[in-house]
Amino acid sequence: MPLLPESVRAHLVTDADVARTYAVDSSPGAGAPEHFEVVRARSREDVVEVLRYAEAHRVPVVPQGARTSTTGSSVALEGGIVLNVEALDSIEVDEEERIAVVGPGVVNGNLKAHLTDYGLAYPPDPASSPTCTIGGNIATNAGGLCCVKYGVTADYVRGLEVVLPGGEVMRTGRRTAKGVAGYDLTGLFVGSEGTLGVVTEAVLRLIPAPDPALTVLAVFDDLDAMMAGVAALHGDRHTPSLLELLDGPSLAAIQEVGDFGFPTDGGGVLLVQSDRPDHTHEDVQRYAELLRSAGATDLAVADDATEADLLLQGRRALHAAMEARGHRLIEDICVPLRHLGELVSRVHTIAGGHGLEALCSGHAGDGNLHPCVFFDAADPQSVAAADAAFGDIVEAAWDLGGTLTGEHGVGALKAPWLAGELGAAEMARQRAVKALFDPHGIMNPGRVYPLT
Ligand SMILES: Cc1cc2nc3c(=O)[nH]c(=O)nc-3n(C[C@H](O)[C@H](O)[C@H](O)COP(=O)(O)OP(=O)(O)OC[C@H]3O[C@@H](n4cnc5c(N)ncnc54)[C@H](O)[C@@H]3O)c2cc1C
């Protein structure tokens, strides 16, 4: 790789061990390539310099936040530059307009904490909120636990500042509540997974802070009853602010890492919250009644925020529980709500058919499931079985009218499947859009769209 401009060289990570930590994300089996550079940008000008240089020398660039991607979308590329923007972490709040203008490196959880002083909130809350960045959230159109009521990242991004390959600084969107001037290029960049340019600033819509949430935890003996519970909540006039599902195998896995009082003999658990100002107590009591009528065999209803938080502890242990089980592929599929139960059943049939174990958890209120298939990485047959199960689960989602990714994005892992969802003509149109912004294909090549 030719020498980087001097201004940027100052921000190169020179320690090889440290650089390798920037080379991988949270996707299974992610590994560092042999040759790559890591630049930790300190300003928009650094980003401009890197993209000017990269375009001139046709060097691939991987924009990067906190590396919590589960799809391989922020893994370093051979001969490329990892352009980490975590240090661009300014926050400016305009209380009157209820917006925040933030750098892409702001950690999602830090923005939420910052806004409490203003009585405002930024709803999107991926489970990775304590570490993931707003730039990464925008690039993946991240969802999370509260989407059932508040929607996804795209619903809160009004405008962006983006640096394009070659170094041009582009502004999209607006600061105002409304605006239809031209095509929605902000929407195009949200969810583009670093394949078009680097987000260097975002204008985010805020809402008045809701009340501290209260929780209901409902235990079910069987899947049909649990799905009847989801349907009953979906029909309620006051949408829960969180509706999470843990199936029987998820509960068993969680109980292996700590005693959260979950049953381990099948069934499943729904976790439901209300944060409706002045109505949380009333809502959780009504949700509990709906769930009891649907067939819940055990219910716990929180009286205060501390209890509400305690009831979520088991859900929070899920990631550690999955890690403790060993090598795994985590899916992110989304189906119409009425097919969610069928999807859970099919996942277990598919995994069992390949001789593997699986668990299903997810954002039940959105039909967004994260099936996790476990395999033995030392056994090539088991690895092949896991790959096959991964593909079969995507096909099951399509068969049920769903999509291959609800919120994690396509990344590298699902790039081979994208054409199966979009079709040839749409793939060609999308590649043409990418070429408009990135004519030489230097932005995160091989992610979202397979290399041709
Ligand atoms: C334990 C755990 C729980 C998770 N839970 C959820 C969840 O509930 N909901 C959910 O949606 N996701 C979840 N995720 C996935 C992940 O956290 C999200 O995709 C998150 O948005 C990634 O943010 P990041 O800062 O880590 O980005 P990275 O992983 O660094 O990058 C992700 C993508 O964004 C691009 N990117 C990053 N910054 C920029 C930028 N400034 N400009 C352009 N492109 C950029 C990268 O190139 C890459 O394509 C979870 C992950 C983990 C490990």
Coordinates of C-alpha atoms and ligand atoms in Angstrom, one line a residue:
M1 CA 0.0 0.0 0.0
P2 CA 1.5 3.5 -0.9
L3 CA 2.2 5.7 2.1
L4 CA -0.8 7.4 3.6
P5 CA -0.9 11.3 3.8
E6 CA 1.2 12.6 6.7
S7 CA -1.7 14.2 8.5
V8 CA -3.4 10.8 8.7
R9 CA -0.3 8.8 9.5
A10 CA -0.4 10.4 12.9
H11 CA -3.6 8.5 13.6
L12 CA -2.4 5.1 12.4
V13 CA -2.5 2.2 14.9
T14 CA 1.1 1.1 14.8
D15 CA 1.0 -1.7 17.4
A16 CA 0.3 -4.9 15.4
D17 CA -1.5 -6.6 18.3
V18 CA -3.7 -3.5 18.9
A19 CA -4.4 -3.2 15.1
R20 CA -5.6 -6.9 15.1
T21 CA -8.2 -6.0 17.7
Y22 CA -9.6 -3.5 15.2
A23 CA -9.6 -6.1 12.4
V24 CA -12.5 -8.2 13.6
D25 CA -16.1 -7.6 14.6
S26 CA -18.5 -9.8 16.6
S27 CA -19.3 -12.1 13.8
P28 CA -18.6 -15.9 14.1
G29 CA -15.1 -16.9 13.0
A30 CA -14.0 -13.3 12.1
G31 CA -10.2 -13.3 11.5
A32 CA -7.7 -10.5 10.7
P33 CA -6.3 -10.5 7.2
E34 CA -2.5 -10.4 6.7
H35 CA -2.1 -6.8 5.4
F36 CA -4.2 -3.9 6.5
E37 CA -3.9 -0.5 8.2
V38 CA -6.1 1.0 10.9
V39 CA -6.7 4.7 11.0
R40 CA -8.4 6.2 14.1
A41 CA -9.9 9.4 12.6
R42 CA -10.1 12.3 15.0
S43 CA -12.0 14.7 12.7
R44 CA -14.0 14.9 9.6
E45 CA -10.8 16.2 7.8
D46 CA -9.1 12.9 8.6
V47 CA -12.0 11.0 7.0
V48 CA -11.7 13.3 4.0
E49 CA -8.0 12.6 3.7
V50 CA -8.3 8.9 3.9
L51 CA -11.1 8.7 1.4
R52 CA -9.2 11.0 -1.0
Y53 CA -6.2 8.8 -0.7
A54 CA -8.1 5.5 -0.9
E55 CA -10.0 6.6 -4.1
A56 CA -6.8 7.7 -5.8
H57 CA -5.0 4.5 -5.0
R58 CA -8.1 2.2 -5.2
V59 CA -7.6 1.0 -1.7
P60 CA -10.6 -0.7 0.0
V61 CA -12.0 1.1 3.1
V62 CA -14.0 -0.4 5.9
P63 CA -15.8 2.3 7.9
Q64 CA -15.9 1.2 11.5
G65 CA -17.6 2.0 14.8
A66 CA -17.5 -0.3 17.8
R67 CA -17.2 -3.6 15.9
T68 CA -20.4 -5.2 17.4
S69 CA -21.6 -6.2 13.9
T70 CA -22.6 -9.9 13.8
T71 CA -22.4 -10.1 10.0
G72 CA -18.7 -9.5 9.3
S73 CA -19.5 -6.0 7.9
S74 CA -16.8 -4.3 9.9
V75 CA -14.0 -6.8 9.5
A76 CA -10.7 -5.6 7.9
L77 CA -10.1 -6.4 4.3
E78 CA -6.8 -7.6 2.8
G79 CA -4.8 -4.7 1.6
G80 CA -7.4 -2.2 2.9
I81 CA -7.8 0.5 5.5
V82 CA -10.0 0.2 8.6
L83 CA -11.4 3.7 9.1
N84 CA -12.5 3.8 12.7
V85 CA -14.6 6.8 13.7
E86 CA -15.2 6.1 17.4
A87 CA -13.4 9.3 18.4
L88 CA -15.9 11.5 16.5
D89 CA -18.2 11.6 19.5
S90 CA -19.6 15.1 19.9
I91 CA -23.1 15.6 21.1
E92 CA -25.1 18.9 20.6
V93 CA -28.7 18.9 21.8
D94 CA -31.3 21.4 20.6
E95 CA -34.0 21.1 23.2
E96 CA -36.4 23.5 21.4
E97 CA -36.3 21.6 18.2
R98 CA -36.0 18.2 19.9
I99 CA -33.0 17.1 17.9
A100 CA -29.4 16.1 18.6
V101 CA -26.5 16.6 16.2
V102 CA -24.0 13.9 16.9
G103 CA -20.7 12.5 15.7
P104 CA -20.9 8.9 14.4
G105 CA -18.7 7.6 17.3
V106 CA -21.2 8.5 20.0
V107 CA -22.1 5.3 21.9
N108 CA -25.8 4.6 21.8
G109 CA -26.1 4.2 25.5
N110 CA -24.0 7.3 26.2
L111 CA -26.4 9.4 24.1
K112 CA -29.4 8.0 26.0
A113 CA -27.7 8.8 29.3
H114 CA -26.8 12.3 28.1
L115 CA -30.4 13.1 27.1
T116 CA -31.9 12.3 30.5
D117 CA -30.7 15.7 31.7
Y118 CA -32.9 17.3 29.1
G119 CA -36.0 15.1 29.7
L120 CA -35.6 13.8 26.2
A121 CA -35.0 10.3 24.7
Y122 CA -33.5 8.7 21.6
P123 CA -35.5 5.4 21.4
P124 CA -33.5 3.0 19.2
D125 CA -31.9 0.5 21.6
P126 CA -30.0 -2.4 20.2
A127 CA -29.1 -5.0 22.9
S128 CA -25.5 -3.8 22.2
S129 CA -26.5 -0.3 23.3
P130 CA -23.7 0.0 26.0
T131 CA -21.0 -0.3 23.3
C132 CA -22.4 0.2 19.7
T133 CA -22.1 3.6 18.0
I134 CA -24.7 5.8 16.4
G135 CA -22.7 5.6 13.1
G136 CA -22.9 1.8 13.2
N137 CA -26.6 2.0 14.1
I138 CA -27.2 4.3 11.1
A139 CA -25.2 2.1 8.8
T140 CA -27.2 -1.0 9.8
N141 CA -30.5 0.7 10.5
A142 CA -30.3 -0.9 13.9
G143 CA -33.4 -2.0 15.7
G144 CA -33.5 -3.4 19.2
L145 CA -35.9 -4.1 22.0
C146 CA -38.2 -1.1 21.8
C147 CA -38.9 -1.2 18.1
V148 CA -42.4 -2.7 18.7
K149 CA -43.5 0.8 19.9
Y150 CA -40.9 3.2 18.6
G151 CA -39.6 1.9 15.3
V152 CA -36.0 1.6 14.1
T153 CA -33.0 3.9 13.6
A154 CA -34.3 5.1 10.2
D155 CA -37.3 6.6 12.0
Y156 CA -35.1 9.0 13.9
V157 CA -32.5 10.1 11.3
R158 CA -33.4 13.5 9.8
G159 CA -30.1 14.3 8.1
L160 CA -26.5 13.2 7.6
E161 CA -23.1 14.5 6.8
V162 CA -21.3 11.9 4.7
V163 CA -17.8 11.8 3.2
L164 CA -17.8 10.1 -0.2
P165 CA -15.0 8.2 -1.9
G166 CA -12.6 10.9 -3.2
G167 CA -13.2 13.1 -0.1
E168 CA -16.3 15.1 -1.1
V169 CA -18.4 16.1 1.9
M170 CA -22.1 15.6 1.2
R171 CA -25.1 16.7 3.3
T172 CA -28.4 14.9 3.1
G173 CA -31.8 15.6 4.6
R174 CA -32.7 18.4 7.0
R175 CA -33.1 19.5 10.6
T176 CA -36.8 20.3 10.3
A177 CA -39.6 18.0 11.3
K178 CA -40.8 17.8 7.7
G179 CA -39.2 18.0 4.3
V180 CA -39.7 16.5 0.8
A181 CA -37.1 18.4 -1.2
G182 CA -35.8 15.8 -3.6
Y183 CA -35.1 12.1 -3.2
D184 CA -34.6 10.7 0.3
L185 CA -30.8 10.2 0.2
T186 CA -30.7 10.1 4.0
G187 CA -32.9 7.0 3.8
L188 CA -30.5 5.5 1.2
F189 CA -27.5 5.9 3.5
V190 CA -29.4 4.5 6.5
G191 CA -28.7 0.7 6.3
S192 CA -26.1 1.0 3.6
E193 CA -23.5 -0.8 5.8
G194 CA -20.6 1.5 4.9
T195 CA -20.8 0.6 1.2
L196 CA -21.5 4.2 0.0
G197 CA -19.5 6.6 2.2
V198 CA -18.6 7.4 5.8
V199 CA -21.2 9.1 8.0
T200 CA -19.4 11.9 9.9
E201 CA -22.4 13.6 11.5
A202 CA -26.1 12.9 12.0
V203 CA -29.2 15.0 12.9
L204 CA -31.4 12.8 15.1
R205 CA -35.0 13.3 16.1
L206 CA -35.7 13.0 19.9
I207 CA -38.9 12.4 21.8
P208 CA -40.0 13.5 25.3
A209 CA -38.6 10.9 27.8
P210 CA -41.2 8.2 28.6
D211 CA -41.8 6.9 32.1
P212 CA -39.5 4.3 33.6
A213 CA -40.8 1.0 32.2
L214 CA -42.5 -1.7 34.2
T215 CA -42.2 -5.3 33.2
V216 CA -44.4 -8.4 33.0
L217 CA -42.7 -11.8 32.8
A218 CA -45.0 -14.6 31.5
V219 CA -44.2 -18.3 31.5
F220 CA -45.8 -20.6 28.9
D221 CA -45.9 -24.4 28.7
D222 CA -46.2 -24.5 24.9
L223 CA -45.5 -22.4 21.8
D224 CA -49.1 -22.0 20.7
A225 CA -50.1 -20.4 23.9
M226 CA -47.1 -18.1 23.8
M227 CA -48.0 -17.0 20.3
A228 CA -51.6 -16.5 21.4
G229 CA -50.1 -14.1 24.0
V230 CA -48.2 -12.2 21.4
A231 CA -51.4 -11.9 19.3
A232 CA -53.4 -10.6 22.3
L233 CA -50.8 -8.0 23.1
H234 CA -50.6 -7.0 19.4
G235 CA -54.4 -6.4 19.5
D236 CA -54.1 -4.1 22.6
R237 CA -54.7 -0.3 22.0
H238 CA -51.6 0.6 24.0
T239 CA -48.6 -1.1 22.3
P240 CA -46.0 -2.4 24.7
S241 CA -42.7 -0.7 24.7
L242 CA -40.9 -4.1 24.7
L243 CA -42.1 -7.6 23.8
E244 CA -39.3 -10.2 23.8
L245 CA -39.5 -13.9 23.4
L246 CA -37.2 -16.7 24.8
D247 CA -38.1 -20.2 23.8
G248 CA -37.5 -23.3 25.9
P249 CA -33.9 -24.0 24.7
S250 CA -33.0 -20.3 25.4
L251 CA -34.3 -20.6 28.9
A252 CA -32.3 -23.8 29.5
A253 CA -29.1 -22.2 28.1
I254 CA -29.6 -19.1 30.3
Q255 CA -30.2 -21.3 33.4
E256 CA -26.8 -23.0 32.6
V257 CA -25.0 -19.6 33.3
G258 CA -27.0 -18.5 36.3
D259 CA -30.3 -19.2 38.2
F260 CA -32.8 -16.8 36.9
G261 CA -35.7 -18.9 38.0
F262 CA -36.6 -20.0 34.5
P263 CA -38.2 -23.4 33.9
T264 CA -36.0 -25.7 31.8
D265 CA -38.6 -28.2 30.5
G266 CA -39.8 -26.6 27.3
G267 CA -42.3 -23.8 26.8
G268 CA -41.0 -20.3 26.8
V269 CA -41.2 -16.9 28.3
L270 CA -42.5 -13.5 27.1
L271 CA -41.2 -10.3 28.5
V272 CA -43.4 -7.3 28.1
Q273 CA -43.0 -3.7 29.2
S274 CA -45.0 -0.5 29.3
D275 CA -43.4 3.0 29.6
R276 CA -46.6 5.0 28.8
P277 CA -46.5 8.2 30.9
D278 CA -48.7 7.8 34.0
H279 CA -50.2 4.5 32.9
T280 CA -47.4 1.9 33.3
H281 CA -49.1 0.2 36.3
E282 CA -52.4 0.0 34.6
D283 CA -50.8 -1.3 31.4
V284 CA -48.8 -4.1 32.9
Q285 CA -51.8 -5.3 34.9
R286 CA -53.8 -5.5 31.7
Y287 CA -51.0 -7.2 29.8
A288 CA -50.8 -9.7 32.5
E289 CA -54.5 -10.5 32.2
L290 CA -54.2 -10.8 28.5
L291 CA -51.3 -13.2 28.9
R292 CA -53.1 -15.2 31.6
S293 CA -56.1 -15.6 29.2
A294 CA -53.8 -16.7 26.4
G295 CA -52.5 -19.5 28.6
A296 CA -49.6 -18.2 30.7
T297 CA -48.9 -20.7 33.5
D298 CA -46.9 -18.3 35.7
L299 CA -46.7 -14.5 35.8
A300 CA -44.5 -11.9 37.5
V301 CA -45.6 -8.2 37.4
A302 CA -43.1 -5.5 38.5
D303 CA -44.3 -2.8 40.9
D304 CA -41.4 -0.5 40.4
A305 CA -38.5 0.2 38.1
T306 CA -36.0 -1.9 40.2
E307 CA -38.2 -4.9 40.0
A308 CA -38.9 -4.3 36.3
D309 CA -35.2 -4.3 35.7
L310 CA -34.6 -7.5 37.7
L311 CA -37.2 -9.3 35.5
L312 CA -35.1 -8.5 32.5
Q313 CA -31.8 -9.9 34.0
G314 CA -32.4 -13.3 32.4
R315 CA -32.8 -11.8 29.0
R316 CA -29.6 -9.9 29.4
A317 CA -27.7 -13.1 30.2
L318 CA -28.7 -14.6 26.9
H319 CA -25.7 -13.5 25.0
A320 CA -23.3 -14.9 27.6
A321 CA -25.4 -18.1 27.6
M322 CA -25.0 -18.5 23.9
E323 CA -21.2 -17.8 24.1
A324 CA -20.9 -20.4 26.9
R325 CA -22.5 -23.0 24.6
G326 CA -19.7 -22.6 22.1
H327 CA -19.5 -22.0 18.3
R328 CA -22.7 -20.7 16.9
L329 CA -24.3 -18.9 13.9
I330 CA -26.8 -16.3 14.9
E331 CA -29.6 -15.5 12.4
D332 CA -31.6 -12.3 12.1
I333 CA -34.8 -13.1 10.2
C334 CA -38.1 -11.3 10.2
V335 CA -41.5 -12.7 9.3
P336 CA -45.1 -11.4 9.5
L337 CA -46.2 -11.6 13.1
R338 CA -48.8 -14.3 12.5
H339 CA -46.1 -16.7 11.3
L340 CA -43.7 -16.2 14.2
G341 CA -44.7 -19.4 16.0
E342 CA -44.4 -21.4 12.7
L343 CA -40.9 -20.0 12.2
V344 CA -39.8 -21.1 15.7
S345 CA -41.0 -24.6 15.0
R346 CA -39.3 -24.7 11.6
V347 CA -36.0 -23.5 13.0
H348 CA -35.9 -26.5 15.5
T349 CA -37.0 -28.9 12.7
I350 CA -34.3 -27.6 10.4
A351 CA -31.5 -27.7 13.1
G352 CA -32.6 -31.2 14.2
G353 CA -32.6 -32.3 10.6
H354 CA -29.0 -31.3 10.4
G355 CA -28.1 -33.0 13.7
L356 CA -27.7 -29.6 15.5
E357 CA -29.2 -27.9 18.4
A358 CA -30.8 -24.4 18.2
L359 CA -32.5 -21.9 20.3
C360 CA -34.8 -19.1 19.4
S361 CA -35.1 -15.7 20.9
G362 CA -36.0 -12.3 19.6
H363 CA -38.1 -9.3 19.3
A364 CA -41.6 -11.0 19.2
G365 CA -43.4 -7.7 18.8
D366 CA -41.7 -7.2 15.4
G367 CA -41.7 -10.8 14.2
N368 CA -37.9 -10.5 14.3
L369 CA -36.2 -13.7 15.4
H370 CA -32.6 -14.5 16.2
P371 CA -32.3 -18.2 15.9
C372 CA -28.9 -19.5 17.1
V373 CA -27.5 -22.7 15.7
F374 CA -24.7 -24.4 17.6
F375 CA -21.9 -26.4 16.0
D376 CA -18.5 -28.0 16.5
A377 CA -16.0 -25.8 14.8
A378 CA -13.4 -28.7 14.9
D379 CA -15.6 -31.0 12.9
P380 CA -16.0 -30.1 9.2
Q381 CA -19.2 -32.0 9.0
S382 CA -20.7 -30.0 11.8
V383 CA -19.5 -26.8 10.2
A384 CA -21.1 -27.8 6.9
A385 CA -24.3 -28.8 8.7
A386 CA -24.5 -25.3 10.4
D387 CA -24.0 -23.6 7.1
A388 CA -26.7 -25.6 5.5
A389 CA -29.1 -24.9 8.4
F390 CA -28.3 -21.2 8.2
G391 CA -29.4 -21.2 4.5
D392 CA -32.5 -23.3 5.2
I393 CA -33.6 -20.9 7.9
V394 CA -33.3 -18.0 5.5
E395 CA -35.4 -19.9 3.0
A396 CA -37.9 -20.7 5.7
A397 CA -38.2 -17.0 6.4
W398 CA -38.8 -16.3 2.7
D399 CA -41.3 -19.1 2.5
L400 CA -43.3 -17.4 5.3
G401 CA -43.3 -14.0 3.6
G402 CA -40.3 -12.7 5.5
T403 CA -36.8 -11.3 4.9
L404 CA -33.3 -12.5 5.5
T405 CA -32.4 -9.7 7.9
G406 CA -34.5 -7.7 10.2
E407 CA -31.9 -5.5 11.8
H408 CA -28.3 -6.8 11.7
G409 CA -27.9 -6.2 8.0
V410 CA -26.5 -8.4 5.2
G411 CA -22.8 -7.8 5.8
A412 CA -20.4 -10.5 4.5
L413 CA -22.3 -13.5 5.9
K414 CA -25.5 -13.0 4.0
A415 CA -24.2 -11.3 0.9
P416 CA -24.5 -14.7 -1.1
W417 CA -28.2 -14.8 -0.2
L418 CA -29.1 -11.2 -1.2
A419 CA -29.9 -11.9 -4.8
G420 CA -32.3 -14.7 -3.7
E421 CA -34.4 -12.0 -1.9
L422 CA -34.1 -9.1 -4.3
G423 CA -33.9 -10.8 -7.7
A424 CA -31.5 -10.1 -10.6
A425 CA -33.1 -6.8 -11.8
E426 CA -33.2 -5.2 -8.4
M427 CA -29.6 -6.4 -7.6
A428 CA -28.5 -4.6 -10.9
R429 CA -30.4 -1.4 -9.9
Q430 CA -28.9 -1.4 -6.4
R431 CA -25.4 -2.0 -7.8
A432 CA -25.9 0.9 -10.2
V433 CA -26.9 3.1 -7.2
K434 CA -23.7 2.1 -5.4
A435 CA -21.6 2.8 -8.5
L436 CA -23.0 6.4 -8.5
F437 CA -21.5 7.1 -5.1
D438 CA -18.6 4.6 -5.2
P439 CA -17.6 4.2 -8.9
H440 CA -14.4 2.3 -8.1
G441 CA -15.9 0.0 -5.5
I442 CA -13.6 1.0 -2.6
M443 CA -16.3 1.2 0.1
N444 CA -16.6 -2.0 2.1
P445 CA -16.4 -4.2 -1.0
G446 CA -17.9 -7.7 -0.7
R447 CA -20.3 -6.5 2.0
V448 CA -24.0 -6.5 1.2
Y449 CA -23.3 -7.1 -2.5
P450 CA -21.0 -10.0 -3.3
L451 CA -17.9 -9.3 -5.3
T452 CA -18.5 -10.0 -9.0
Ligands
LIG1 C1 -24.5 -8.7 22.0 C2 -25.0 -8.0 20.8 C3 -26.4 -7.6 20.7 C4 -26.9 -7.0 19.6 N1 -28.2 -6.6 19.6 C5 -28.7 -6.0 18.5 C6 -30.0 -5.5 18.5 O1 -30.8 -5.7 19.5 N2 -30.5 -4.9 17.4 C7 -29.6 -4.6 16.3 O2 -30.1 -4.0 15.4 N3 -28.4 -5.0 16.3 C8 -27.8 -5.7 17.4 N4 -26.5 -6.1 17.4 C9 -25.7 -5.8 16.2 C10 -24.8 -4.6 16.2 O3 -24.7 -4.1 17.6 C11 -25.5 -3.4 15.4 O4 -25.5 -3.8 14.0 C12 -24.8 -2.1 15.6 O5 -25.6 -1.1 14.9 C13 -23.4 -2.0 15.1 O6 -22.8 -0.8 15.6 P1 -21.2 -0.7 15.7 O7 -20.9 0.7 16.2 O8 -20.6 -1.8 16.5 O9 -20.8 -0.8 14.2 P2 -19.6 -1.7 13.5 O10 -19.8 -3.1 13.9 O11 -18.3 -1.1 13.7 O12 -20.1 -1.5 12.0 C14 -21.3 -2.0 11.5 C15 -21.5 -1.6 10.0 O13 -21.6 -0.2 10.0 C16 -20.6 0.4 9.2 N5 -20.3 1.7 9.8 C17 -19.9 1.9 11.1 N6 -19.7 3.2 11.3 C18 -20.0 3.8 10.1 C19 -19.9 5.2 9.7 N7 -19.6 6.2 10.5 N8 -20.2 5.5 8.4 C20 -20.6 4.5 7.5 N9 -20.6 3.2 7.9 C21 -20.3 2.9 9.2 C22 -19.5 -0.6 9.1 O14 -18.8 -0.5 7.9 C23 -20.4 -1.9 9.1 O15 -20.9 -2.1 7.8 C24 -26.0 -6.8 18.5 C25 -24.7 -7.2 18.5 C26 -24.2 -7.8 19.7 C27 -22.8 -8.2 19.7

